[in-house]
Tab-separated table of N, CA, C and O in Angstrom:
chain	number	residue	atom	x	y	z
A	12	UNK	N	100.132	91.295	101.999
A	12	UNK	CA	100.349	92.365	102.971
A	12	UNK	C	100.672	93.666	102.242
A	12	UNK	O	101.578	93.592	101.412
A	13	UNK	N	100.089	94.822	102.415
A	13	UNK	CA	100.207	96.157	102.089
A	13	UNK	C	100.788	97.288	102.982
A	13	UNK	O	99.808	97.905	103.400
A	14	UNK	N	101.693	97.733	103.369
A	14	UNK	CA	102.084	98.603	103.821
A	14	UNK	C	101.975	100.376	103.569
A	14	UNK	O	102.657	100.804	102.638
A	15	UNK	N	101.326	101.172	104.193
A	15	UNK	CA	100.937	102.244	103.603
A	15	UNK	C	101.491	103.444	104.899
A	15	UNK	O	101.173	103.508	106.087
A	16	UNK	N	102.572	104.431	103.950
A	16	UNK	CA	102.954	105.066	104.238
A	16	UNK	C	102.742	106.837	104.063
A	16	UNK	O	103.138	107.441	103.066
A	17	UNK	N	102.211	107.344	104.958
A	17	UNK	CA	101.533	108.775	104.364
A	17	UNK	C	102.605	109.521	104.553
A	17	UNK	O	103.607	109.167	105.174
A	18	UNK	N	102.326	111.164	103.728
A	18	UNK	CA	102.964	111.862	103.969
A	18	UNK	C	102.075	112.969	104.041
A	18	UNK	O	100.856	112.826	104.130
A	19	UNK	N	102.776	114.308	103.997
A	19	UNK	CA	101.950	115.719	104.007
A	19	UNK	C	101.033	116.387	104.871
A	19	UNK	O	101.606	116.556	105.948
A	20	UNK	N	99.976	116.804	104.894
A	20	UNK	CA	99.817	117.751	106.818
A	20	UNK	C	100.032	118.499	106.775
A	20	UNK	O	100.235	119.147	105.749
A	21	UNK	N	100.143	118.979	108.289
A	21	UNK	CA	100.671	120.128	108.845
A	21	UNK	C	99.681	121.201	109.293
A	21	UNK	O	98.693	120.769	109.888
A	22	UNK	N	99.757	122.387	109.135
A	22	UNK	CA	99.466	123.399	109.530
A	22	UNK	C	98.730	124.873	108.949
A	22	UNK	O	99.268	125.873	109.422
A	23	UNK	N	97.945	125.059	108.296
A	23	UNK	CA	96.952	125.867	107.563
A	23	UNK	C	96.088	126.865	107.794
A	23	UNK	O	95.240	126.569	108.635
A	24	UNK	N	95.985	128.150	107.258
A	24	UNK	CA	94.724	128.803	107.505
A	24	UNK	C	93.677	128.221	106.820
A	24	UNK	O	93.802	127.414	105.898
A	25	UNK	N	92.360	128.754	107.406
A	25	UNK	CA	91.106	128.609	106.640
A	25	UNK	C	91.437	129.137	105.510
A	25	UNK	O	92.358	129.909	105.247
A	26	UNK	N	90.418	128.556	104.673
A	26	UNK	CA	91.048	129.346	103.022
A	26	UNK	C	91.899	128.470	102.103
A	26	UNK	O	91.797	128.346	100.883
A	27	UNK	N	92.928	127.775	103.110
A	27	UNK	CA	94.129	127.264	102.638
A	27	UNK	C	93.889	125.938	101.877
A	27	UNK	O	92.792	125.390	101.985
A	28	UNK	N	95.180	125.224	100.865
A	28	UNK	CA	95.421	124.316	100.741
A	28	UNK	C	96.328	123.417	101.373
A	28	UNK	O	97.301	123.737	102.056
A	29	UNK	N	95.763	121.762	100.974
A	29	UNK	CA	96.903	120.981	101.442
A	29	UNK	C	96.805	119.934	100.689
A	29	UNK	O	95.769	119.654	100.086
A	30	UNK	N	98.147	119.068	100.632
A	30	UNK	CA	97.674	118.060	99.542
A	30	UNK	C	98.521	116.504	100.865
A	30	UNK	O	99.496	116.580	101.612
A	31	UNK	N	97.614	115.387	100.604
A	31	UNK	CA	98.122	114.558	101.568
A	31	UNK	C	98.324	113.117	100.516
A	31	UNK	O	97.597	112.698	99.615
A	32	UNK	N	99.571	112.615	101.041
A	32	UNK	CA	100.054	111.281	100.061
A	32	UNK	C	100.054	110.017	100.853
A	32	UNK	O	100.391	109.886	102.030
A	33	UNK	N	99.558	108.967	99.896
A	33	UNK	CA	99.901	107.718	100.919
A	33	UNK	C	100.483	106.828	99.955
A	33	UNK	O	99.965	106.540	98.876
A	34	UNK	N	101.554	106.414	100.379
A	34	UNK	CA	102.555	105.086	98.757
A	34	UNK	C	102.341	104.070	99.455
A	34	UNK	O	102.577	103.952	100.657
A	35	UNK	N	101.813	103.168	98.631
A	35	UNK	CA	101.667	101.654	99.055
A	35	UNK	C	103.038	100.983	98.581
A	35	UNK	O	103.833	101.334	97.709
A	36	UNK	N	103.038	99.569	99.721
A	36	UNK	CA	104.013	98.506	99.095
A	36	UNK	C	103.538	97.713	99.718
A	36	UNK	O	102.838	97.742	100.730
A	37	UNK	N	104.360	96.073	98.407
A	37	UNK	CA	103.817	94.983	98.782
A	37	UNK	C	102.848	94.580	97.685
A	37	UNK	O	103.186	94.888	96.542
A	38	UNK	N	101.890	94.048	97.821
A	38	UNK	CA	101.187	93.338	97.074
A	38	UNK	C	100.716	94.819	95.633
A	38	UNK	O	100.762	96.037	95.805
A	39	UNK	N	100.383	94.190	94.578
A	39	UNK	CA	99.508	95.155	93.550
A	39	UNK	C	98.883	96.305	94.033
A	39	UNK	O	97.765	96.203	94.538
A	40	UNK	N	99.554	97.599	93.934
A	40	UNK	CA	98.561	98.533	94.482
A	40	UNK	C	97.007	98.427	93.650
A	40	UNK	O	95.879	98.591	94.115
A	41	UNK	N	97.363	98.148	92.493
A	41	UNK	CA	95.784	98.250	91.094
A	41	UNK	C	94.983	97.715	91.693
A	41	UNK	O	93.844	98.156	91.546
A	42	UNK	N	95.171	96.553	92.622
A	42	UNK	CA	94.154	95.917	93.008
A	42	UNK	C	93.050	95.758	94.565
A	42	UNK	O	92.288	94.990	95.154
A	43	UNK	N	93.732	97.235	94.621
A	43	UNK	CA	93.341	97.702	95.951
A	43	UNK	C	92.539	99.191	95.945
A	43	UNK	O	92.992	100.309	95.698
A	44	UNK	N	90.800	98.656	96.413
A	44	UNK	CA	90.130	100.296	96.359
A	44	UNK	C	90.560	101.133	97.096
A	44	UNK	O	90.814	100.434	98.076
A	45	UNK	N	90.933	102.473	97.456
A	45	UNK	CA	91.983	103.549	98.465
A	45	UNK	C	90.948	104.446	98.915
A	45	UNK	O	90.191	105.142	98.238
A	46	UNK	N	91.052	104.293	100.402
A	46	UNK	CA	90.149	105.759	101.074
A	46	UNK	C	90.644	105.901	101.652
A	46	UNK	O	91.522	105.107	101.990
A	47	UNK	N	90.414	107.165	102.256
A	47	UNK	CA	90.938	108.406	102.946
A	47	UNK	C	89.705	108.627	104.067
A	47	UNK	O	88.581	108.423	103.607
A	48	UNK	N	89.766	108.958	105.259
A	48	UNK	CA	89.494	109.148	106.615
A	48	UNK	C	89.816	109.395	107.629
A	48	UNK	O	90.895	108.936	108.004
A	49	UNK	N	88.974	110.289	108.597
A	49	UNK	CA	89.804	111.436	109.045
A	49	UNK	C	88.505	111.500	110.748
A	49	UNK	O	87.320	111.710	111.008
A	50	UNK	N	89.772	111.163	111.419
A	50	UNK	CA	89.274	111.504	112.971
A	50	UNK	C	89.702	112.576	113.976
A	50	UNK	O	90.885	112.729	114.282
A	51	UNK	N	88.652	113.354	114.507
A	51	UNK	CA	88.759	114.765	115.492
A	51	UNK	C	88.936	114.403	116.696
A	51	UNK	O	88.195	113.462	116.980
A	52	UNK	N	89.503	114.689	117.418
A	52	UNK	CA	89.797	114.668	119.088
A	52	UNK	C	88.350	114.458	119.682
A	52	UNK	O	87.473	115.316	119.784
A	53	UNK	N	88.281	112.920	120.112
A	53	UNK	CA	86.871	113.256	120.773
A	53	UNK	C	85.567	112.444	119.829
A	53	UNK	O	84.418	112.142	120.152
A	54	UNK	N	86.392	112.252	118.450
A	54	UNK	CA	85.514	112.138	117.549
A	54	UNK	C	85.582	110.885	116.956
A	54	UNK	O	86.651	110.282	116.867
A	55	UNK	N	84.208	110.307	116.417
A	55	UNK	CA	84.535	108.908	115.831
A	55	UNK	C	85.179	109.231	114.609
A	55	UNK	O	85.077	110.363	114.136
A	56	UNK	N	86.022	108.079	113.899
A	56	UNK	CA	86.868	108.188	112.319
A	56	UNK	C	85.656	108.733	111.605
A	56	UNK	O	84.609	108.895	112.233
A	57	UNK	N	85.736	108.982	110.503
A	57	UNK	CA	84.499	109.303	109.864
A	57	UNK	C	85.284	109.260	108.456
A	57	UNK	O	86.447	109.664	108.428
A	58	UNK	N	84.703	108.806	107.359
A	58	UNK	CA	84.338	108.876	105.691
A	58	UNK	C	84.853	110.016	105.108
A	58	UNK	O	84.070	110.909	104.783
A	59	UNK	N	85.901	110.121	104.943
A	59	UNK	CA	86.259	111.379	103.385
A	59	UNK	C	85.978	111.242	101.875
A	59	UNK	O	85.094	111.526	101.067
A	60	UNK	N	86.994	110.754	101.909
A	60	UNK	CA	87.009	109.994	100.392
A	60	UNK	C	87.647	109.021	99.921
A	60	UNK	O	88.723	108.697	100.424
A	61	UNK	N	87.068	108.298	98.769
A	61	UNK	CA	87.651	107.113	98.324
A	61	UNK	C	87.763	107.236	96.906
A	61	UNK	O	87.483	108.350	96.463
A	62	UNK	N	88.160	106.220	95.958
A	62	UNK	CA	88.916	106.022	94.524
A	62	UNK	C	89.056	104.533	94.291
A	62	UNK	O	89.855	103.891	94.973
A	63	UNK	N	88.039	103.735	93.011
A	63	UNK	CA	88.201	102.338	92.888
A	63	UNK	C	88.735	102.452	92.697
A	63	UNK	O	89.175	103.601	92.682
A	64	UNK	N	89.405	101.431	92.300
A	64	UNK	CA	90.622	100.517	91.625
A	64	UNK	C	91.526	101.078	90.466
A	64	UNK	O	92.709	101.342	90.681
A	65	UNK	N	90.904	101.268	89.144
A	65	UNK	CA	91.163	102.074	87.943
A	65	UNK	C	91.840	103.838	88.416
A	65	UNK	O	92.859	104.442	88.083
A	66	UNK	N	90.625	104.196	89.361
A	66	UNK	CA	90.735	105.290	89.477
A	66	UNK	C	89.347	106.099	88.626
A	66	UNK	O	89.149	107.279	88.914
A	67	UNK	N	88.708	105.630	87.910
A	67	UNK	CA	87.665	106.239	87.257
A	67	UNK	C	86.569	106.364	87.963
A	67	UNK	O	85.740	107.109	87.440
A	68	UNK	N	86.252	105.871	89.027
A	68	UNK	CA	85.233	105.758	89.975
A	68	UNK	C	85.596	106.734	91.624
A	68	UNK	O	86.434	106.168	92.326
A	69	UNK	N	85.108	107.886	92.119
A	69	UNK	CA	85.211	108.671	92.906
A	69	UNK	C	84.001	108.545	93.993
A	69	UNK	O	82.870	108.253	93.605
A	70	UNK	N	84.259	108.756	95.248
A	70	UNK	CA	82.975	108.746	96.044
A	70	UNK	C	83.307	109.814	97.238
A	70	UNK	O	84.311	109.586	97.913
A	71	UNK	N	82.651	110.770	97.482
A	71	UNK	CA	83.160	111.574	98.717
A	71	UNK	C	82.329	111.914	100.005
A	71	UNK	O	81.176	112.103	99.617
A	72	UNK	N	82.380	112.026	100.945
A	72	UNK	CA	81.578	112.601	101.946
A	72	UNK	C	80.670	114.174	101.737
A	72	UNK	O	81.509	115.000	101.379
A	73	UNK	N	79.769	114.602	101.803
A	73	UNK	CA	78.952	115.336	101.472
A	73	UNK	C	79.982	117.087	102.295
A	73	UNK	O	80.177	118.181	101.765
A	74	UNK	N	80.358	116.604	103.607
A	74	UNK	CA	80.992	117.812	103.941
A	74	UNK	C	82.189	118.015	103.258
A	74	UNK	O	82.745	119.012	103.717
A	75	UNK	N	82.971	117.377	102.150
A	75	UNK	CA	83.931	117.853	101.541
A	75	UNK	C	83.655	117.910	100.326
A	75	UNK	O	84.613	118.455	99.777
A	76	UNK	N	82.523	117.536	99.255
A	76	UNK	CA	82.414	117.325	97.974
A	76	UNK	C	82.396	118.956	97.392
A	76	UNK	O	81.573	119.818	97.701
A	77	UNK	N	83.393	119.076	96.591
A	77	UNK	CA	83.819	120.189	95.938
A	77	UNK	C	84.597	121.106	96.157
A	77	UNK	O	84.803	122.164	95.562
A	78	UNK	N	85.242	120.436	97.487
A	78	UNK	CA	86.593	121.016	98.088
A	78	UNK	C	88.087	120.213	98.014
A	78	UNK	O	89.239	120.507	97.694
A	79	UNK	N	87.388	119.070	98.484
A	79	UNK	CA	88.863	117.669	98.135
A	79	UNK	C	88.613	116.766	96.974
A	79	UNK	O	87.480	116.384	96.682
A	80	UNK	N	89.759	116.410	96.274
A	80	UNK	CA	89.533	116.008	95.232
A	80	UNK	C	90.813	114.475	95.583
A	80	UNK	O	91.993	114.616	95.902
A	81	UNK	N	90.156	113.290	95.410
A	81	UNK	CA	90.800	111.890	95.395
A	81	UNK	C	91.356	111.683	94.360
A	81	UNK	O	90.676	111.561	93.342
A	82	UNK	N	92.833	111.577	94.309
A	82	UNK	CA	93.038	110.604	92.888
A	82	UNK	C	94.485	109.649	92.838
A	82	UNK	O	95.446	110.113	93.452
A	83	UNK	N	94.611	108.722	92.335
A	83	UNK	CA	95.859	108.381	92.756
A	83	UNK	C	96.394	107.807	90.938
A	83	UNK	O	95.774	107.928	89.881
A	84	UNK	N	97.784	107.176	91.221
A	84	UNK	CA	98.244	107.270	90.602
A	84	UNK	C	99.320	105.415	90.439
A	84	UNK	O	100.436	105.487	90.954
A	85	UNK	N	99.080	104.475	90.013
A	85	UNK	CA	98.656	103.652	90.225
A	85	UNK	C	100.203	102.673	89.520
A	85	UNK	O	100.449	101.473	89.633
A	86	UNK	N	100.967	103.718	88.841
A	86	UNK	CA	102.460	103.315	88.228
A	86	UNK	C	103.226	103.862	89.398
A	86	UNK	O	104.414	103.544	89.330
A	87	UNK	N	102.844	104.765	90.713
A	87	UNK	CA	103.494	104.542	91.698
A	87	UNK	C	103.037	104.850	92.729
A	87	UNK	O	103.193	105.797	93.499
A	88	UNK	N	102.260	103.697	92.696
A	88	UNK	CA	101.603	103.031	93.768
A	88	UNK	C	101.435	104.269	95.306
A	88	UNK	O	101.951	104.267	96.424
A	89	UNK	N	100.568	105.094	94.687
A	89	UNK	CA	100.303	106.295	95.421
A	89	UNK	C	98.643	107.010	95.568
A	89	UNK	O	98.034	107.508	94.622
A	90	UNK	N	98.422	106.965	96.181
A	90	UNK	CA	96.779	108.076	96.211
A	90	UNK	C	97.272	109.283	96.995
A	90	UNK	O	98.220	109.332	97.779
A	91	UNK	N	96.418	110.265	96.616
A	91	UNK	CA	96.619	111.615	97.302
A	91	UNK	C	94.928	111.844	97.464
A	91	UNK	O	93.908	111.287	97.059
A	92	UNK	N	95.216	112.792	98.150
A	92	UNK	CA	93.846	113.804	98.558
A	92	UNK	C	94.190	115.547	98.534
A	92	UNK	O	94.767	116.179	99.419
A	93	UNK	N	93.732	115.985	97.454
A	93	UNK	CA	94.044	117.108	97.346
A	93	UNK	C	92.872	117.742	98.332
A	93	UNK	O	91.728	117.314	98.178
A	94	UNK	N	93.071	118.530	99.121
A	94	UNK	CA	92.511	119.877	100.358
A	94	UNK	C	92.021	121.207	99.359
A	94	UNK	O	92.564	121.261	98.255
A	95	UNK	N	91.708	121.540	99.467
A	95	UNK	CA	91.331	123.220	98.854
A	95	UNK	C	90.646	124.080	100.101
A	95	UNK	O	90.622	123.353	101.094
A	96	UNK	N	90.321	124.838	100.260
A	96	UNK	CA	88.900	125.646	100.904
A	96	UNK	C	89.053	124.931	102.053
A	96	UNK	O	88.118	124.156	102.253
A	97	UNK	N	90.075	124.924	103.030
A	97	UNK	CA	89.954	124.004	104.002
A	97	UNK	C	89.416	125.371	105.097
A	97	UNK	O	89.445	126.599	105.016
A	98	UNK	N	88.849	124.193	106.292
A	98	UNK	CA	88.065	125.132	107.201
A	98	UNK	C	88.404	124.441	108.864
A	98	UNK	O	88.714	123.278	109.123
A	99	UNK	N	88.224	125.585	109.812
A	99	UNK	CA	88.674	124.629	110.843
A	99	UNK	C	87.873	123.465	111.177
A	99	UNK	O	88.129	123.107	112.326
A	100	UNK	N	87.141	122.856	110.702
A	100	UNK	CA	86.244	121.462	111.314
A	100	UNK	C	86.722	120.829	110.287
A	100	UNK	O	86.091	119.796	110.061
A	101	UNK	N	87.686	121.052	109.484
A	101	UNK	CA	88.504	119.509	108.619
A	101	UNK	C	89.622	119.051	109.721
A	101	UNK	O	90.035	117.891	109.710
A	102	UNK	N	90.144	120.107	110.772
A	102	UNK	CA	90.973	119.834	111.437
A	102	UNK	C	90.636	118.564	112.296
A	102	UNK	O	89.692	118.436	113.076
A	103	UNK	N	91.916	117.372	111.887
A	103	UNK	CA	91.893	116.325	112.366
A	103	UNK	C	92.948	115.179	111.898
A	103	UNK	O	93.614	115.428	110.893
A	104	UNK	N	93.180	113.673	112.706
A	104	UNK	CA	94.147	113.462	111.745
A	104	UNK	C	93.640	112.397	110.936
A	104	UNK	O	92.689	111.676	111.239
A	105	UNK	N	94.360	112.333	109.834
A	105	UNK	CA	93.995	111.760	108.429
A	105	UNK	C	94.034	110.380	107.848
A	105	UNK	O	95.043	110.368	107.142
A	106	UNK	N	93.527	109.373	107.796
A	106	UNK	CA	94.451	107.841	107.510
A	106	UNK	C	93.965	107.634	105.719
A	106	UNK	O	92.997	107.969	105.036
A	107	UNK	N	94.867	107.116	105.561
A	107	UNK	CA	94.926	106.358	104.176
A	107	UNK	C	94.491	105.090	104.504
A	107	UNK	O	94.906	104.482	105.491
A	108	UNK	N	93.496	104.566	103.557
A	108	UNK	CA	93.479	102.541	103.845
A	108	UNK	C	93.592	102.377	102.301
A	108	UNK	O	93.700	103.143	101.344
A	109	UNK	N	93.517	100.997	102.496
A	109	UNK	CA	93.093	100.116	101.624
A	109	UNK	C	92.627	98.558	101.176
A	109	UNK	O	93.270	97.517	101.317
A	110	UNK	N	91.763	98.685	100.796
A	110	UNK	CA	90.507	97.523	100.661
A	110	UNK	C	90.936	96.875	99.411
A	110	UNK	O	91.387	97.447	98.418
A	111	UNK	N	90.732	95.548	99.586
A	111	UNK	CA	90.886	94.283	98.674
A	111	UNK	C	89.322	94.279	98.133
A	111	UNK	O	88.630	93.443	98.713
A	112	UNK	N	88.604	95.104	97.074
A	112	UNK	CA	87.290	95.280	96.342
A	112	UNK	C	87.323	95.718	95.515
A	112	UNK	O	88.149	96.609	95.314
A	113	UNK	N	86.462	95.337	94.611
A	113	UNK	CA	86.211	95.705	93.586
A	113	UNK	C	84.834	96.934	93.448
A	113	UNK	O	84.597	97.763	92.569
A	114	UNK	N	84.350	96.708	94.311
A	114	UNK	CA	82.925	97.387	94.255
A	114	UNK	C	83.281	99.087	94.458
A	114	UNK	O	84.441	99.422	94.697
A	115	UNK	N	82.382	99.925	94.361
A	115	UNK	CA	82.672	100.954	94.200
A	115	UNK	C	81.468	102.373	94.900
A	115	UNK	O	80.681	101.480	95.214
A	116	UNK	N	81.123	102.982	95.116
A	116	UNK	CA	80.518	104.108	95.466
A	116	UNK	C	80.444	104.277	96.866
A	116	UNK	O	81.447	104.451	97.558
A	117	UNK	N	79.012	104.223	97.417
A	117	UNK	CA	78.926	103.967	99.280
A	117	UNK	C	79.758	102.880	99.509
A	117	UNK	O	80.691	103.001	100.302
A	118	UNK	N	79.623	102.192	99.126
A	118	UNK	CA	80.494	100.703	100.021
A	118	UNK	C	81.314	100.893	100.506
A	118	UNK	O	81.627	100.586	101.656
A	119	UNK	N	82.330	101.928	99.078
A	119	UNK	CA	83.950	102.313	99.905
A	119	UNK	C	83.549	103.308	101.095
A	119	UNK	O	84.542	103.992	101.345
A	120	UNK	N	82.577	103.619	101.845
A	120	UNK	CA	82.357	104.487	102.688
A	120	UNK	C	82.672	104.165	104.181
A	120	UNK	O	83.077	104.856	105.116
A	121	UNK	N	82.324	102.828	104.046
A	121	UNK	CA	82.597	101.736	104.856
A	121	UNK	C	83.956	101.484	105.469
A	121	UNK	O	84.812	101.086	104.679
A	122	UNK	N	84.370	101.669	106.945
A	122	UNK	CA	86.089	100.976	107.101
A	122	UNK	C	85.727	99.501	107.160
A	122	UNK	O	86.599	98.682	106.870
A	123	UNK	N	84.979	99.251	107.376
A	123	UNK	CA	85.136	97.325	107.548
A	123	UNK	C	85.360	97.230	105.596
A	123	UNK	O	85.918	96.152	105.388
A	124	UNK	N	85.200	97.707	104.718
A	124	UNK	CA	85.818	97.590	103.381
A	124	UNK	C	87.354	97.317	103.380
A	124	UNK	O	87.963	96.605	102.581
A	125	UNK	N	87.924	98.111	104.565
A	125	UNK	CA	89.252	98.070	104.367
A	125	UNK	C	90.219	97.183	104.929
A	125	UNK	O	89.946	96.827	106.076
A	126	UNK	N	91.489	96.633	104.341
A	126	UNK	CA	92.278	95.850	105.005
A	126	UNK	C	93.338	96.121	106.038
A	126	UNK	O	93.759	95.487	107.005
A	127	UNK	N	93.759	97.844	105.232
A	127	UNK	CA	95.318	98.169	106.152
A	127	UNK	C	95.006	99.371	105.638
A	127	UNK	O	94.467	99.674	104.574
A	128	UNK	N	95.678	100.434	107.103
A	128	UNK	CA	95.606	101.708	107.312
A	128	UNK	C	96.745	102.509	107.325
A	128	UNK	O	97.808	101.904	107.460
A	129	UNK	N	96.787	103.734	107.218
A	129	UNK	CA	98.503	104.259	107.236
A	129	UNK	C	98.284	104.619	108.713
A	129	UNK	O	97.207	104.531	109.303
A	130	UNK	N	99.344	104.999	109.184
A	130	UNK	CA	99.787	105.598	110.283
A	130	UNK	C	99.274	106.797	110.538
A	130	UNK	O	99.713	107.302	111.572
A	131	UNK	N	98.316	107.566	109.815
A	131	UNK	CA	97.463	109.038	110.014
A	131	UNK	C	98.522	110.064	110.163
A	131	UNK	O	99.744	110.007	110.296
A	132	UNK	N	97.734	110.931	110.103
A	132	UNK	CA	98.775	112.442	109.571
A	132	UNK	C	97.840	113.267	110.026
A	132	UNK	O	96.648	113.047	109.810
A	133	UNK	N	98.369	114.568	110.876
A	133	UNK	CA	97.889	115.389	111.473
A	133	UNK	C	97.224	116.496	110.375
A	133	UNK	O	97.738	116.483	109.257
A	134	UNK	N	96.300	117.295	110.574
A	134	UNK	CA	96.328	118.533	109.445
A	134	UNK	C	95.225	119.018	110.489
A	134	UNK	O	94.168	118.604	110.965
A	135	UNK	N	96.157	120.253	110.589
A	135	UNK	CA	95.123	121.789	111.679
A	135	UNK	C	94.876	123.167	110.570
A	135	UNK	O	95.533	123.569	109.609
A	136	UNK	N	93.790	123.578	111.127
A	136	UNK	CA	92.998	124.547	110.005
A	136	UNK	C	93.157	125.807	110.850
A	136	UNK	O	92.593	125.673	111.936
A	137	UNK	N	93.545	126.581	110.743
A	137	UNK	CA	93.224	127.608	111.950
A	137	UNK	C	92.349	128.687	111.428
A	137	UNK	O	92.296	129.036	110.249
A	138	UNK	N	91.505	129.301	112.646
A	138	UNK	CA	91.003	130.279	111.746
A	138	UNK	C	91.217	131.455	111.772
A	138	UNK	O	90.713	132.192	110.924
């Protein structure tokens, strides 16, 4: 069992940054691939980004690639999603998961990849 607790959000202009955290507990975080996904009022969840196992392996959704950057940190048992250039159609709220895999690129694109979700976190873009 993995328990995943987010933090960070809130409230932003276009333009702006944000950085969002999720700390795992419970079983080996190392052994768990971590994505990030993010649903709009109205809107199905949809694919941000993800980070295998190591962390050396990155995969992102095409509407954020070169704006958010995945990386976590794995001595405490944490992934983040760094925001940059945020715009109002990122506005939405945010979940952390994580998947018992090894595999790595599209796959993590996938929520049926994943086992357990955080509790989501709001983040509004205004313009």
């Amino acid at each position: 069992q993995v328990q995943l607790e987010q933090s960070g959000g809130g409230l932003v202009q276009a333009g702006g940054s944000l950085r969002l955290s999720c700390a795992a507990s419970g079983r080996t975080f190392s052994i768990y691939a971590m994505g990030w996904f993010r649903q709009a009022p109205g809107k199905e969840r949809e694919f941000v980004a993800a980070i295998g196992r190591s962390g050396a392996s990155t995969f992102y959704a095409d509407s954020v690639k070169g704006r958010f950057t995945i990386s976590r940190d794995n001595a405490k048992n944490t992934v983040f999603l760094q925001m940059n250039s945020l715009k109002p159609k990122d506005t939405a709220v945010y979940y952390c998961a994580a998947g018992y895999t090894s595999y790595s690129g599209s796959y993590l694109s996938q929520m049926s990849t994943y086992d357990y979700w955080g509790q989501g976190t709001q983040v509004t873009v205004s313009s």
